[in-house]
Amino acid sequence: QVQLVESGGGLVQAGGSLRLSCTASSRIFSIDTMGWYRQTPGKQRELVAVITTGGSTDYTDSVNGRFTISTDNAKDTLYLQMNSLKSEDTGVYYCYAKRWGVGYWGQGTQVTVSS
């Protein structure tokens, strides 16, 4: 069982920055893949960014060059640095972890970007 707790969401003006954090209850070096998803009303949850234990990263096209996903193994924490935020980045952001074929979700944190 892996428990994930997100923090760092909030209200920000377009062009601003936020950093999301996700702290895991297990050592993240034991987790195969971690990532961030977001969901807006009426839409399916979409993958924003992903990172593997080997450090490989991938981003959805709309955030490439603006968002950075990273981990701090000492703190068992996943981050998402979000810069140059746009109104379309508004949504609930969920932390995701997959270990030994089992997926886990955090409770979500709201990000609202005002234009």
JSON list of C-alpha atoms in Angstrom, two decimals:
[
{"chain": "A", "resi": 1, "resn": "GLN", "atom": "CA", "xyz": [0.00, 0.00, 0.00]},
{"chain": "A", "resi": 2, "resn": "VAL", "atom": "CA", "xyz": [1.27, 3.45, -0.97]},
{"chain": "A", "resi": 3, "resn": "GLN", "atom": "CA", "xyz": [-0.40, 6.55, 0.40]},
{"chain": "A", "resi": 4, "resn": "LEU", "atom": "CA", "xyz": [0.09, 9.82, -1.44]},
{"chain": "A", "resi": 5, "resn": "VAL", "atom": "CA", "xyz": [-0.57, 13.28, -0.06]},
{"chain": "A", "resi": 6, "resn": "GLU", "atom": "CA", "xyz": [-0.50, 16.29, -2.39]},
{"chain": "A", "resi": 7, "resn": "SER", "atom": "CA", "xyz": [-0.02, 19.92, -1.47]},
{"chain": "A", "resi": 8, "resn": "GLY", "atom": "CA", "xyz": [0.83, 23.21, -3.12]},
{"chain": "A", "resi": 9, "resn": "GLY", "atom": "CA", "xyz": [-2.27, 23.96, -5.14]},
{"chain": "A", "resi": 10, "resn": "GLY", "atom": "CA", "xyz": [-3.97, 27.33, -5.06]},
{"chain": "A", "resi": 11, "resn": "LEU", "atom": "CA", "xyz": [-5.03, 30.39, -7.00]},
{"chain": "A", "resi": 12, "resn": "VAL", "atom": "CA", "xyz": [-2.52, 32.11, -9.25]},
{"chain": "A", "resi": 13, "resn": "GLN", "atom": "CA", "xyz": [-2.67, 34.67, -12.04]},
{"chain": "A", "resi": 14, "resn": "ALA", "atom": "CA", "xyz": [-1.89, 33.68, -15.61]},
{"chain": "A", "resi": 15, "resn": "GLY", "atom": "CA", "xyz": [1.84, 33.77, -16.18]},
{"chain": "A", "resi": 16, "resn": "GLY", "atom": "CA", "xyz": [2.57, 32.86, -12.58]},
{"chain": "A", "resi": 17, "resn": "SER", "atom": "CA", "xyz": [4.10, 29.76, -11.03]},
{"chain": "A", "resi": 18, "resn": "LEU", "atom": "CA", "xyz": [3.18, 27.06, -8.55]},
{"chain": "A", "resi": 19, "resn": "ARG", "atom": "CA", "xyz": [4.97, 24.01, -7.22]},
{"chain": "A", "resi": 20, "resn": "LEU", "atom": "CA", "xyz": [2.98, 20.92, -6.34]},
{"chain": "A", "resi": 21, "resn": "SER", "atom": "CA", "xyz": [4.32, 18.34, -3.91]},
{"chain": "A", "resi": 22, "resn": "CYS", "atom": "CA", "xyz": [3.32, 14.73, -3.36]},
{"chain": "A", "resi": 23, "resn": "THR", "atom": "CA", "xyz": [4.71, 12.90, -0.36]},
{"chain": "A", "resi": 24, "resn": "ALA", "atom": "CA", "xyz": [4.60, 9.10, -0.41]},
{"chain": "A", "resi": 25, "resn": "SER", "atom": "CA", "xyz": [4.25, 6.78, 2.57]},
{"chain": "A", "resi": 26, "resn": "SER", "atom": "CA", "xyz": [6.76, 4.38, 0.98]},
{"chain": "A", "resi": 27, "resn": "ARG", "atom": "CA", "xyz": [10.30, 4.92, -0.20]},
{"chain": "A", "resi": 28, "resn": "ILE", "atom": "CA", "xyz": [9.91, 6.28, -3.70]},
{"chain": "A", "resi": 29, "resn": "PHE", "atom": "CA", "xyz": [12.97, 4.47, -4.98]},
{"chain": "A", "resi": 30, "resn": "SER", "atom": "CA", "xyz": [10.79, 1.36, -4.70]},
{"chain": "A", "resi": 31, "resn": "ILE", "atom": "CA", "xyz": [8.10, 2.89, -6.92]},
{"chain": "A", "resi": 32, "resn": "ASP", "atom": "CA", "xyz": [8.33, 2.13, -10.63]},
{"chain": "A", "resi": 33, "resn": "THR", "atom": "CA", "xyz": [6.56, 5.19, -11.99]},
{"chain": "A", "resi": 34, "resn": "MET", "atom": "CA", "xyz": [5.17, 8.39, -10.55]},
{"chain": "A", "resi": 35, "resn": "GLY", "atom": "CA", "xyz": [3.25, 11.09, -12.27]},
{"chain": "A", "resi": 36, "resn": "TRP", "atom": "CA", "xyz": [0.80, 13.94, -12.21]},
{"chain": "A", "resi": 37, "resn": "TYR", "atom": "CA", "xyz": [-2.65, 13.89, -13.77]},
{"chain": "A", "resi": 38, "resn": "ARG", "atom": "CA", "xyz": [-5.22, 16.64, -13.92]},
{"chain": "A", "resi": 39, "resn": "GLN", "atom": "CA", "xyz": [-8.96, 16.71, -14.33]},
{"chain": "A", "resi": 40, "resn": "THR", "atom": "CA", "xyz": [-11.34, 19.48, -15.29]},
{"chain": "A", "resi": 41, "resn": "PRO", "atom": "CA", "xyz": [-15.14, 19.31, -15.13]},
{"chain": "A", "resi": 42, "resn": "GLY", "atom": "CA", "xyz": [-16.61, 17.33, -18.00]},
{"chain": "A", "resi": 43, "resn": "LYS", "atom": "CA", "xyz": [-13.27, 15.94, -19.12]},
{"chain": "A", "resi": 44, "resn": "GLN", "atom": "CA", "xyz": [-11.39, 12.76, -18.50]},
{"chain": "A", "resi": 45, "resn": "ARG", "atom": "CA", "xyz": [-8.39, 12.74, -16.23]},
{"chain": "A", "resi": 46, "resn": "GLU", "atom": "CA", "xyz": [-5.32, 13.37, -18.37]},
{"chain": "A", "resi": 47, "resn": "LEU", "atom": "CA", "xyz": [-1.66, 12.63, -17.85]},
{"chain": "A", "resi": 48, "resn": "VAL", "atom": "CA", "xyz": [0.41, 15.79, -17.37]},
{"chain": "A", "resi": 49, "resn": "ALA", "atom": "CA", "xyz": [3.86, 14.44, -16.58]},
{"chain": "A", "resi": 50, "resn": "VAL", "atom": "CA", "xyz": [5.52, 11.19, -15.61]},
{"chain": "A", "resi": 51, "resn": "ILE", "atom": "CA", "xyz": [8.88, 10.13, -14.19]},
{"chain": "A", "resi": 52, "resn": "THR", "atom": "CA", "xyz": [10.37, 6.66, -13.84]},
{"chain": "A", "resi": 53, "resn": "THR", "atom": "CA", "xyz": [12.81, 5.32, -11.26]},
{"chain": "A", "resi": 54, "resn": "GLY", "atom": "CA", "xyz": [15.52, 5.70, -13.87]},
{"chain": "A", "resi": 55, "resn": "GLY", "atom": "CA", "xyz": [14.80, 9.39, -14.11]},
{"chain": "A", "resi": 56, "resn": "SER", "atom": "CA", "xyz": [13.17, 9.39, -17.52]},
{"chain": "A", "resi": 57, "resn": "THR", "atom": "CA", "xyz": [10.47, 12.01, -17.89]},
{"chain": "A", "resi": 58, "resn": "ASP", "atom": "CA", "xyz": [7.67, 12.70, -20.31]},
{"chain": "A", "resi": 59, "resn": "TYR", "atom": "CA", "xyz": [5.13, 15.48, -20.62]},
{"chain": "A", "resi": 60, "resn": "THR", "atom": "CA", "xyz": [1.92, 16.12, -22.41]},
{"chain": "A", "resi": 61, "resn": "ASP", "atom": "CA", "xyz": [2.47, 18.53, -25.29]},
{"chain": "A", "resi": 62, "resn": "SER", "atom": "CA", "xyz": [0.51, 21.38, -23.75]},
{"chain": "A", "resi": 63, "resn": "VAL", "atom": "CA", "xyz": [2.87, 21.68, -20.75]},
{"chain": "A", "resi": 64, "resn": "ASN", "atom": "CA", "xyz": [6.18, 20.77, -22.40]},
{"chain": "A", "resi": 65, "resn": "GLY", "atom": "CA", "xyz": [8.73, 23.49, -21.69]},
{"chain": "A", "resi": 66, "resn": "ARG", "atom": "CA", "xyz": [6.63, 25.02, -18.89]},
{"chain": "A", "resi": 67, "resn": "PHE", "atom": "CA", "xyz": [6.31, 22.22, -16.33]},
{"chain": "A", "resi": 68, "resn": "THR", "atom": "CA", "xyz": [9.07, 20.15, -14.73]},
{"chain": "A", "resi": 69, "resn": "ILE", "atom": "CA", "xyz": [8.55, 16.89, -12.85]},
{"chain": "A", "resi": 70, "resn": "SER", "atom": "CA", "xyz": [11.15, 15.77, -10.33]},
{"chain": "A", "resi": 71, "resn": "THR", "atom": "CA", "xyz": [11.67, 13.68, -7.23]},
{"chain": "A", "resi": 72, "resn": "ASP", "atom": "CA", "xyz": [13.58, 14.00, -3.98]},
{"chain": "A", "resi": 73, "resn": "ASN", "atom": "CA", "xyz": [14.33, 10.47, -2.81]},
{"chain": "A", "resi": 74, "resn": "ALA", "atom": "CA", "xyz": [15.54, 11.65, 0.58]},
{"chain": "A", "resi": 75, "resn": "LYS", "atom": "CA", "xyz": [12.14, 13.20, 1.23]},
{"chain": "A", "resi": 76, "resn": "ASP", "atom": "CA", "xyz": [10.12, 10.57, -0.65]},
{"chain": "A", "resi": 77, "resn": "THR", "atom": "CA", "xyz": [8.48, 13.43, -2.48]},
{"chain": "A", "resi": 78, "resn": "LEU", "atom": "CA", "xyz": [7.41, 14.05, -6.04]},
{"chain": "A", "resi": 79, "resn": "TYR", "atom": "CA", "xyz": [7.24, 17.61, -7.38]},
{"chain": "A", "resi": 80, "resn": "LEU", "atom": "CA", "xyz": [5.66, 19.41, -10.29]},
{"chain": "A", "resi": 81, "resn": "GLN", "atom": "CA", "xyz": [7.08, 22.86, -10.95]},
{"chain": "A", "resi": 82, "resn": "MET", "atom": "CA", "xyz": [4.58, 24.77, -13.06]},
{"chain": "A", "resi": 83, "resn": "ASN", "atom": "CA", "xyz": [5.69, 27.99, -14.75]},
{"chain": "A", "resi": 84, "resn": "SER", "atom": "CA", "xyz": [4.00, 30.35, -17.22]},
{"chain": "A", "resi": 85, "resn": "LEU", "atom": "CA", "xyz": [0.63, 29.07, -16.09]},
{"chain": "A", "resi": 86, "resn": "LYS", "atom": "CA", "xyz": [-2.36, 29.48, -18.36]},
{"chain": "A", "resi": 87, "resn": "SER", "atom": "CA", "xyz": [-6.07, 29.45, -17.64]},
{"chain": "A", "resi": 88, "resn": "GLU", "atom": "CA", "xyz": [-6.34, 26.08, -19.36]},
{"chain": "A", "resi": 89, "resn": "ASP", "atom": "CA", "xyz": [-4.04, 24.60, -16.71]},
{"chain": "A", "resi": 90, "resn": "THR", "atom": "CA", "xyz": [-6.87, 24.99, -14.20]},
{"chain": "A", "resi": 91, "resn": "GLY", "atom": "CA", "xyz": [-8.02, 21.72, -12.69]},
{"chain": "A", "resi": 92, "resn": "VAL", "atom": "CA", "xyz": [-7.59, 19.22, -9.91]},
{"chain": "A", "resi": 93, "resn": "TYR", "atom": "CA", "xyz": [-4.11, 17.73, -9.99]},
{"chain": "A", "resi": 94, "resn": "TYR", "atom": "CA", "xyz": [-3.63, 14.18, -8.80]},
{"chain": "A", "resi": 95, "resn": "CYS", "atom": "CA", "xyz": [-0.45, 12.42, -7.84]},
{"chain": "A", "resi": 96, "resn": "TYR", "atom": "CA", "xyz": [-0.11, 8.87, -9.14]},
{"chain": "A", "resi": 97, "resn": "ALA", "atom": "CA", "xyz": [2.26, 6.06, -8.26]},
{"chain": "A", "resi": 98, "resn": "LYS", "atom": "CA", "xyz": [2.64, 2.57, -9.66]},
{"chain": "A", "resi": 99, "resn": "ARG", "atom": "CA", "xyz": [4.50, -0.11, -7.76]},
{"chain": "A", "resi": 100, "resn": "TRP", "atom": "CA", "xyz": [4.60, -3.80, -8.52]},
{"chain": "A", "resi": 101, "resn": "GLY", "atom": "CA", "xyz": [1.78, -3.39, -11.04]},
{"chain": "A", "resi": 102, "resn": "VAL", "atom": "CA", "xyz": [-0.57, -1.65, -8.62]},
{"chain": "A", "resi": 103, "resn": "GLY", "atom": "CA", "xyz": [-1.60, 1.97, -9.05]},
{"chain": "A", "resi": 104, "resn": "TYR", "atom": "CA", "xyz": [-2.26, 4.47, -6.26]},
{"chain": "A", "resi": 105, "resn": "TRP", "atom": "CA", "xyz": [-3.79, 7.94, -6.28]},
{"chain": "A", "resi": 106, "resn": "GLY", "atom": "CA", "xyz": [-3.60, 10.95, -4.03]},
{"chain": "A", "resi": 107, "resn": "GLN", "atom": "CA", "xyz": [-6.67, 12.93, -3.03]},
{"chain": "A", "resi": 108, "resn": "GLY", "atom": "CA", "xyz": [-5.99, 15.77, -5.48]},
{"chain": "A", "resi": 109, "resn": "THR", "atom": "CA", "xyz": [-5.15, 19.43, -5.11]},
{"chain": "A", "resi": 110, "resn": "GLN", "atom": "CA", "xyz": [-6.96, 22.28, -6.86]},
{"chain": "A", "resi": 111, "resn": "VAL", "atom": "CA", "xyz": [-5.06, 24.62, -9.17]},
{"chain": "A", "resi": 112, "resn": "THR", "atom": "CA", "xyz": [-6.91, 27.67, -10.42]},
{"chain": "A", "resi": 113, "resn": "VAL", "atom": "CA", "xyz": [-5.31, 30.05, -12.91]},
{"chain": "A", "resi": 114, "resn": "SER", "atom": "CA", "xyz": [-7.09, 33.35, -13.35]},
{"chain": "A", "resi": 115, "resn": "SER", "atom": "CA", "xyz": [-6.77, 35.24, -16.62]}
]
